Each structure stands twice: as structure tokens, then as C-alpha cells.
Short mmCIF file of C-alpha atoms in Angstrom, two decimals:
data_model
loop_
_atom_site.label_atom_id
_atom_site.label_comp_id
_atom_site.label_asym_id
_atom_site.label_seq_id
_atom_site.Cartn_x
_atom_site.Cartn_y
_atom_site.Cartn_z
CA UNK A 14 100.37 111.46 87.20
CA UNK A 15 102.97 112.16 84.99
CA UNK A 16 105.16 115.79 85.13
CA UNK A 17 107.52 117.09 82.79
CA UNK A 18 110.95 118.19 84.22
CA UNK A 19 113.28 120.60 82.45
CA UNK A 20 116.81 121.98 83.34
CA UNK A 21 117.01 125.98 83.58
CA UNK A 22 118.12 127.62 80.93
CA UNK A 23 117.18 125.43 78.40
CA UNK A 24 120.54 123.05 79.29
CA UNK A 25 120.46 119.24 78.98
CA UNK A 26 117.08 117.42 77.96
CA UNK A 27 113.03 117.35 78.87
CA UNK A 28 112.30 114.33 80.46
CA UNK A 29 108.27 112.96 81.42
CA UNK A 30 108.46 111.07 84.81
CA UNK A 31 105.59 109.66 86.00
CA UNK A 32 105.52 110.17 89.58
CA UNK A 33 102.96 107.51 90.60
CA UNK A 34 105.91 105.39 89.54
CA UNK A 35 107.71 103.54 92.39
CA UNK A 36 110.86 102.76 92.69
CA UNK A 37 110.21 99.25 92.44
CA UNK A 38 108.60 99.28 88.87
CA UNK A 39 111.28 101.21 87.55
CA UNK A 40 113.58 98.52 88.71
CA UNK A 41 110.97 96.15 87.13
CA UNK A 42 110.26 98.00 84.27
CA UNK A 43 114.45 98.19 82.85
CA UNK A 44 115.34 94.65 83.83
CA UNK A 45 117.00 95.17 87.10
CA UNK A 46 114.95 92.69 88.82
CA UNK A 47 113.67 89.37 87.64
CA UNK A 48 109.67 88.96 88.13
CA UNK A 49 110.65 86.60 91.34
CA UNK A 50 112.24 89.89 93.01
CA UNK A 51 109.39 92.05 92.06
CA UNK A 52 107.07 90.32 93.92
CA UNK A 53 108.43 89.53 96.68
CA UNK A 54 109.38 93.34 96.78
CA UNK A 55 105.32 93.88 96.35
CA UNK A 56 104.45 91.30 98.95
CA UNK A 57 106.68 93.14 101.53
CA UNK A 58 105.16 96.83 100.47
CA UNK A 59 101.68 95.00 100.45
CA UNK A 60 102.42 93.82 104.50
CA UNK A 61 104.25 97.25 105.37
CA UNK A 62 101.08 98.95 104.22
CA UNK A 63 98.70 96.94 105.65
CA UNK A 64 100.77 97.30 109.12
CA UNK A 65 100.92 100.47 108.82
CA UNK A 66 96.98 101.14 108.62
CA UNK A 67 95.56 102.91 111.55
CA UNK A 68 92.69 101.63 113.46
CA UNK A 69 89.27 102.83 111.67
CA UNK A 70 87.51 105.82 113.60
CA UNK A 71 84.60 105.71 111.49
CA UNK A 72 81.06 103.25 110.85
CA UNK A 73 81.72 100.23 108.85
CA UNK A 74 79.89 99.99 105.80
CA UNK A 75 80.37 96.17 105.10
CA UNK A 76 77.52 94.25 103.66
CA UNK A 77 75.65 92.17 106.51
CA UNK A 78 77.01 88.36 107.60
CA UNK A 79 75.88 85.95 105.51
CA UNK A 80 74.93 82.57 106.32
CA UNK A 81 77.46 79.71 106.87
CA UNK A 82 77.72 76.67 105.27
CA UNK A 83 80.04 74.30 103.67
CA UNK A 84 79.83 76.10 100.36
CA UNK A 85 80.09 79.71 102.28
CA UNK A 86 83.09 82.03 101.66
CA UNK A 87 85.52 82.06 104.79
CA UNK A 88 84.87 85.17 107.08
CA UNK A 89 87.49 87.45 106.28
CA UNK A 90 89.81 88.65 109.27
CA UNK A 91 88.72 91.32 111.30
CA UNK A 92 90.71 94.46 110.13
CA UNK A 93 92.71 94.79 113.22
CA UNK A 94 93.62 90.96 113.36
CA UNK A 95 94.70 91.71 109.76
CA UNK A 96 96.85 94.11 110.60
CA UNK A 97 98.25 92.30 113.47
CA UNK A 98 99.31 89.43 111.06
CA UNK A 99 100.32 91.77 108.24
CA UNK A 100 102.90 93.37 111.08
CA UNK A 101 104.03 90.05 111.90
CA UNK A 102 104.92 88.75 108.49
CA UNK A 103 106.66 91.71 107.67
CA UNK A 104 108.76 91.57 110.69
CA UNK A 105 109.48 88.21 109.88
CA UNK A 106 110.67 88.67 106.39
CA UNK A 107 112.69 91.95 107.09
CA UNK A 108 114.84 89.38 110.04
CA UNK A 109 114.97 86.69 107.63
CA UNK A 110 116.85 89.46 105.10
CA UNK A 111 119.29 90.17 108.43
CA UNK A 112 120.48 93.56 109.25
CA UNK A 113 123.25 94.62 106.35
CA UNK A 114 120.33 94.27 103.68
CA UNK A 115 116.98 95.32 105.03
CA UNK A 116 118.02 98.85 105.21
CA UNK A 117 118.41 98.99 101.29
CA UNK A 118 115.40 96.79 101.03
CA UNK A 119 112.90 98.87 103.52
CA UNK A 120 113.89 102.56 101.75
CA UNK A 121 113.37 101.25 98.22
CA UNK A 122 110.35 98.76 98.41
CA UNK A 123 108.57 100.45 101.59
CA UNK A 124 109.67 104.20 102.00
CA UNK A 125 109.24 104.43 98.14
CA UNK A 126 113.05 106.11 97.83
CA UNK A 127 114.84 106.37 94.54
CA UNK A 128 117.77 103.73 93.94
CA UNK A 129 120.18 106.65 93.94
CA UNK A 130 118.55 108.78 97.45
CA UNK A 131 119.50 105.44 99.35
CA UNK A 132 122.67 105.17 98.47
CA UNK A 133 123.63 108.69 99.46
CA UNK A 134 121.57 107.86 102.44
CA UNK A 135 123.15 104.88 103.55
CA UNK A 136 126.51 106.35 102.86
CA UNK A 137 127.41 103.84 100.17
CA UNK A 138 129.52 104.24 96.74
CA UNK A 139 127.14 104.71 93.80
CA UNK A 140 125.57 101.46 91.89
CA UNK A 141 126.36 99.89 94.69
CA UNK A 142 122.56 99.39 96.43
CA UNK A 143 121.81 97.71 93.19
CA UNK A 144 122.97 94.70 93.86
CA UNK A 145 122.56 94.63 97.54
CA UNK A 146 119.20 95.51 96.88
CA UNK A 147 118.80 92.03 94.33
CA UNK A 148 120.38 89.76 97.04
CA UNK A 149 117.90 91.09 99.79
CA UNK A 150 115.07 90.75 97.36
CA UNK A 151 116.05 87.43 96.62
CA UNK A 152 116.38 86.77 100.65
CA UNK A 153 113.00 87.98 100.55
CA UNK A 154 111.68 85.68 97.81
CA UNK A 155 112.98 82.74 100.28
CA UNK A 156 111.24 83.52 102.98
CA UNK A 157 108.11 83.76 100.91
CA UNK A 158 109.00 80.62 99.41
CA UNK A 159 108.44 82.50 95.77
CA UNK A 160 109.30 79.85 93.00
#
């Protein structure tokens, strides 16, 4: 979805933003971030997602078991152990960042806040979360173990 956004009375410039844009890609998208950071950035949204899920209230509409064999597909996790073990890695990746960087790290990549909107958050100096941002990413890529 993209929206145009003007200034009032006719000051400054028309810019399109396309607000299904996150943070993230924008980053991604003006060489901010190498592709390493990006996706450990997406693996981390992917996990905080998928721990966030609530349970499901309603019928299941998944095709019928099929039968085993050597050359069957692995059973996929039941959704609530996958959400279980989506919580866990996330947890796990946001202490292996540590505490001064996973704030940055959990308002851009999870919370979906602007660059900018964290800084003022956080209290910090503008361009600053930039860079703090890259070295948590990169923290992030470790723990992944991201080439």
C-alpha cells in the first residue's frame, strides 16, 4: 500500500511511501545493512512472530496424515510446539545481542519502528541507532551462525 504525503500549504515536497515497507527493507533497500544483517534481522522478526501467535480457537483444516516411510516428508511440528521453539530461539538470540543492543534491535526489526522513532525513544543523539543497530545485527548474524 503505498500513500502520498504532502506538507500543508503546499511547503517542501510530495513524497510516495509505501507503508507495507518495514523498517528493515528500507535499511536494506539504501545500503545500510549488508544482506548478512538483513537476514538475520528477518530470522529474528520471523521467530518474534511466530512467538507471538496465539493458540488457534478454531477447526484445523490440514490435509489428513499421510503414510510414513523412509521416503515420507517429516511431520511438521505441532503449532504450539512451534511456537514454543520459535519463543525459545528468539530469546536466545536477543541474550546473545546482551542488553545495550537488543533494545535498538527489538523496536526496529520486531516492533516495526522507524530508525529515527527509536532514537527519540531510547533517548539517544540522532544517527546514532544506526550503527548500534549494525553491530547488534551483526551479534545476531553470530548467533545464527549466518556466513
Amino acid at each position: 500500500m503505498r500513500e502520498l504525503v504532502e506538507r500543508p500549504a503546499g511547503r517542501g515536497r510530495s513524497v510516495t511511501v509505501n507503508l507495507a515497507e518495514s523498517p528493515l527493507d528500507w535499511l536494506r533497500a539504501r545500503g545500510h545493512v549488508d544482506a548478512r544483517q538483513y537476514e538475520a534481522g528477518e530470522r529474528l522478526r520471523g521467530d518474534y512472530e511466530m512467538a507471538s501467535l496465539g493458540p488457534r480457537v478454531t477447526m484445523r483444516w490440514d490435509p489428513a496424515p499421510r503414510e510414513g516411510g523412509r521416503r515420507a516428508a517429516p511431520e511438521p511440528l505441532d503449532p504450539t510446539l512451534a511456537q514454543i521453539a520459535a519463543k525459545r530461539r528468539f530469546d536466545a538470540a536477543i541474550a546473545a545481542v546482551g542488553g545495550g543492543l537488543s533494545d535498538i534491535l527489538w523496536r526496529v526489526v520486531c516492533a516495526g519502528e522507524g530508525l529515527s522513532a527509536a532514537e527519540k525513544g531510547l533517548g539517544w543523539p540522532a544517527r546514532a541507532g544506526k550503527l548500534v543497530l549494525c553491530l547488534a545485527l551483526d551479534r545476531v548474524a553470530d548467533h545464527y551462525r549466518l556466513r
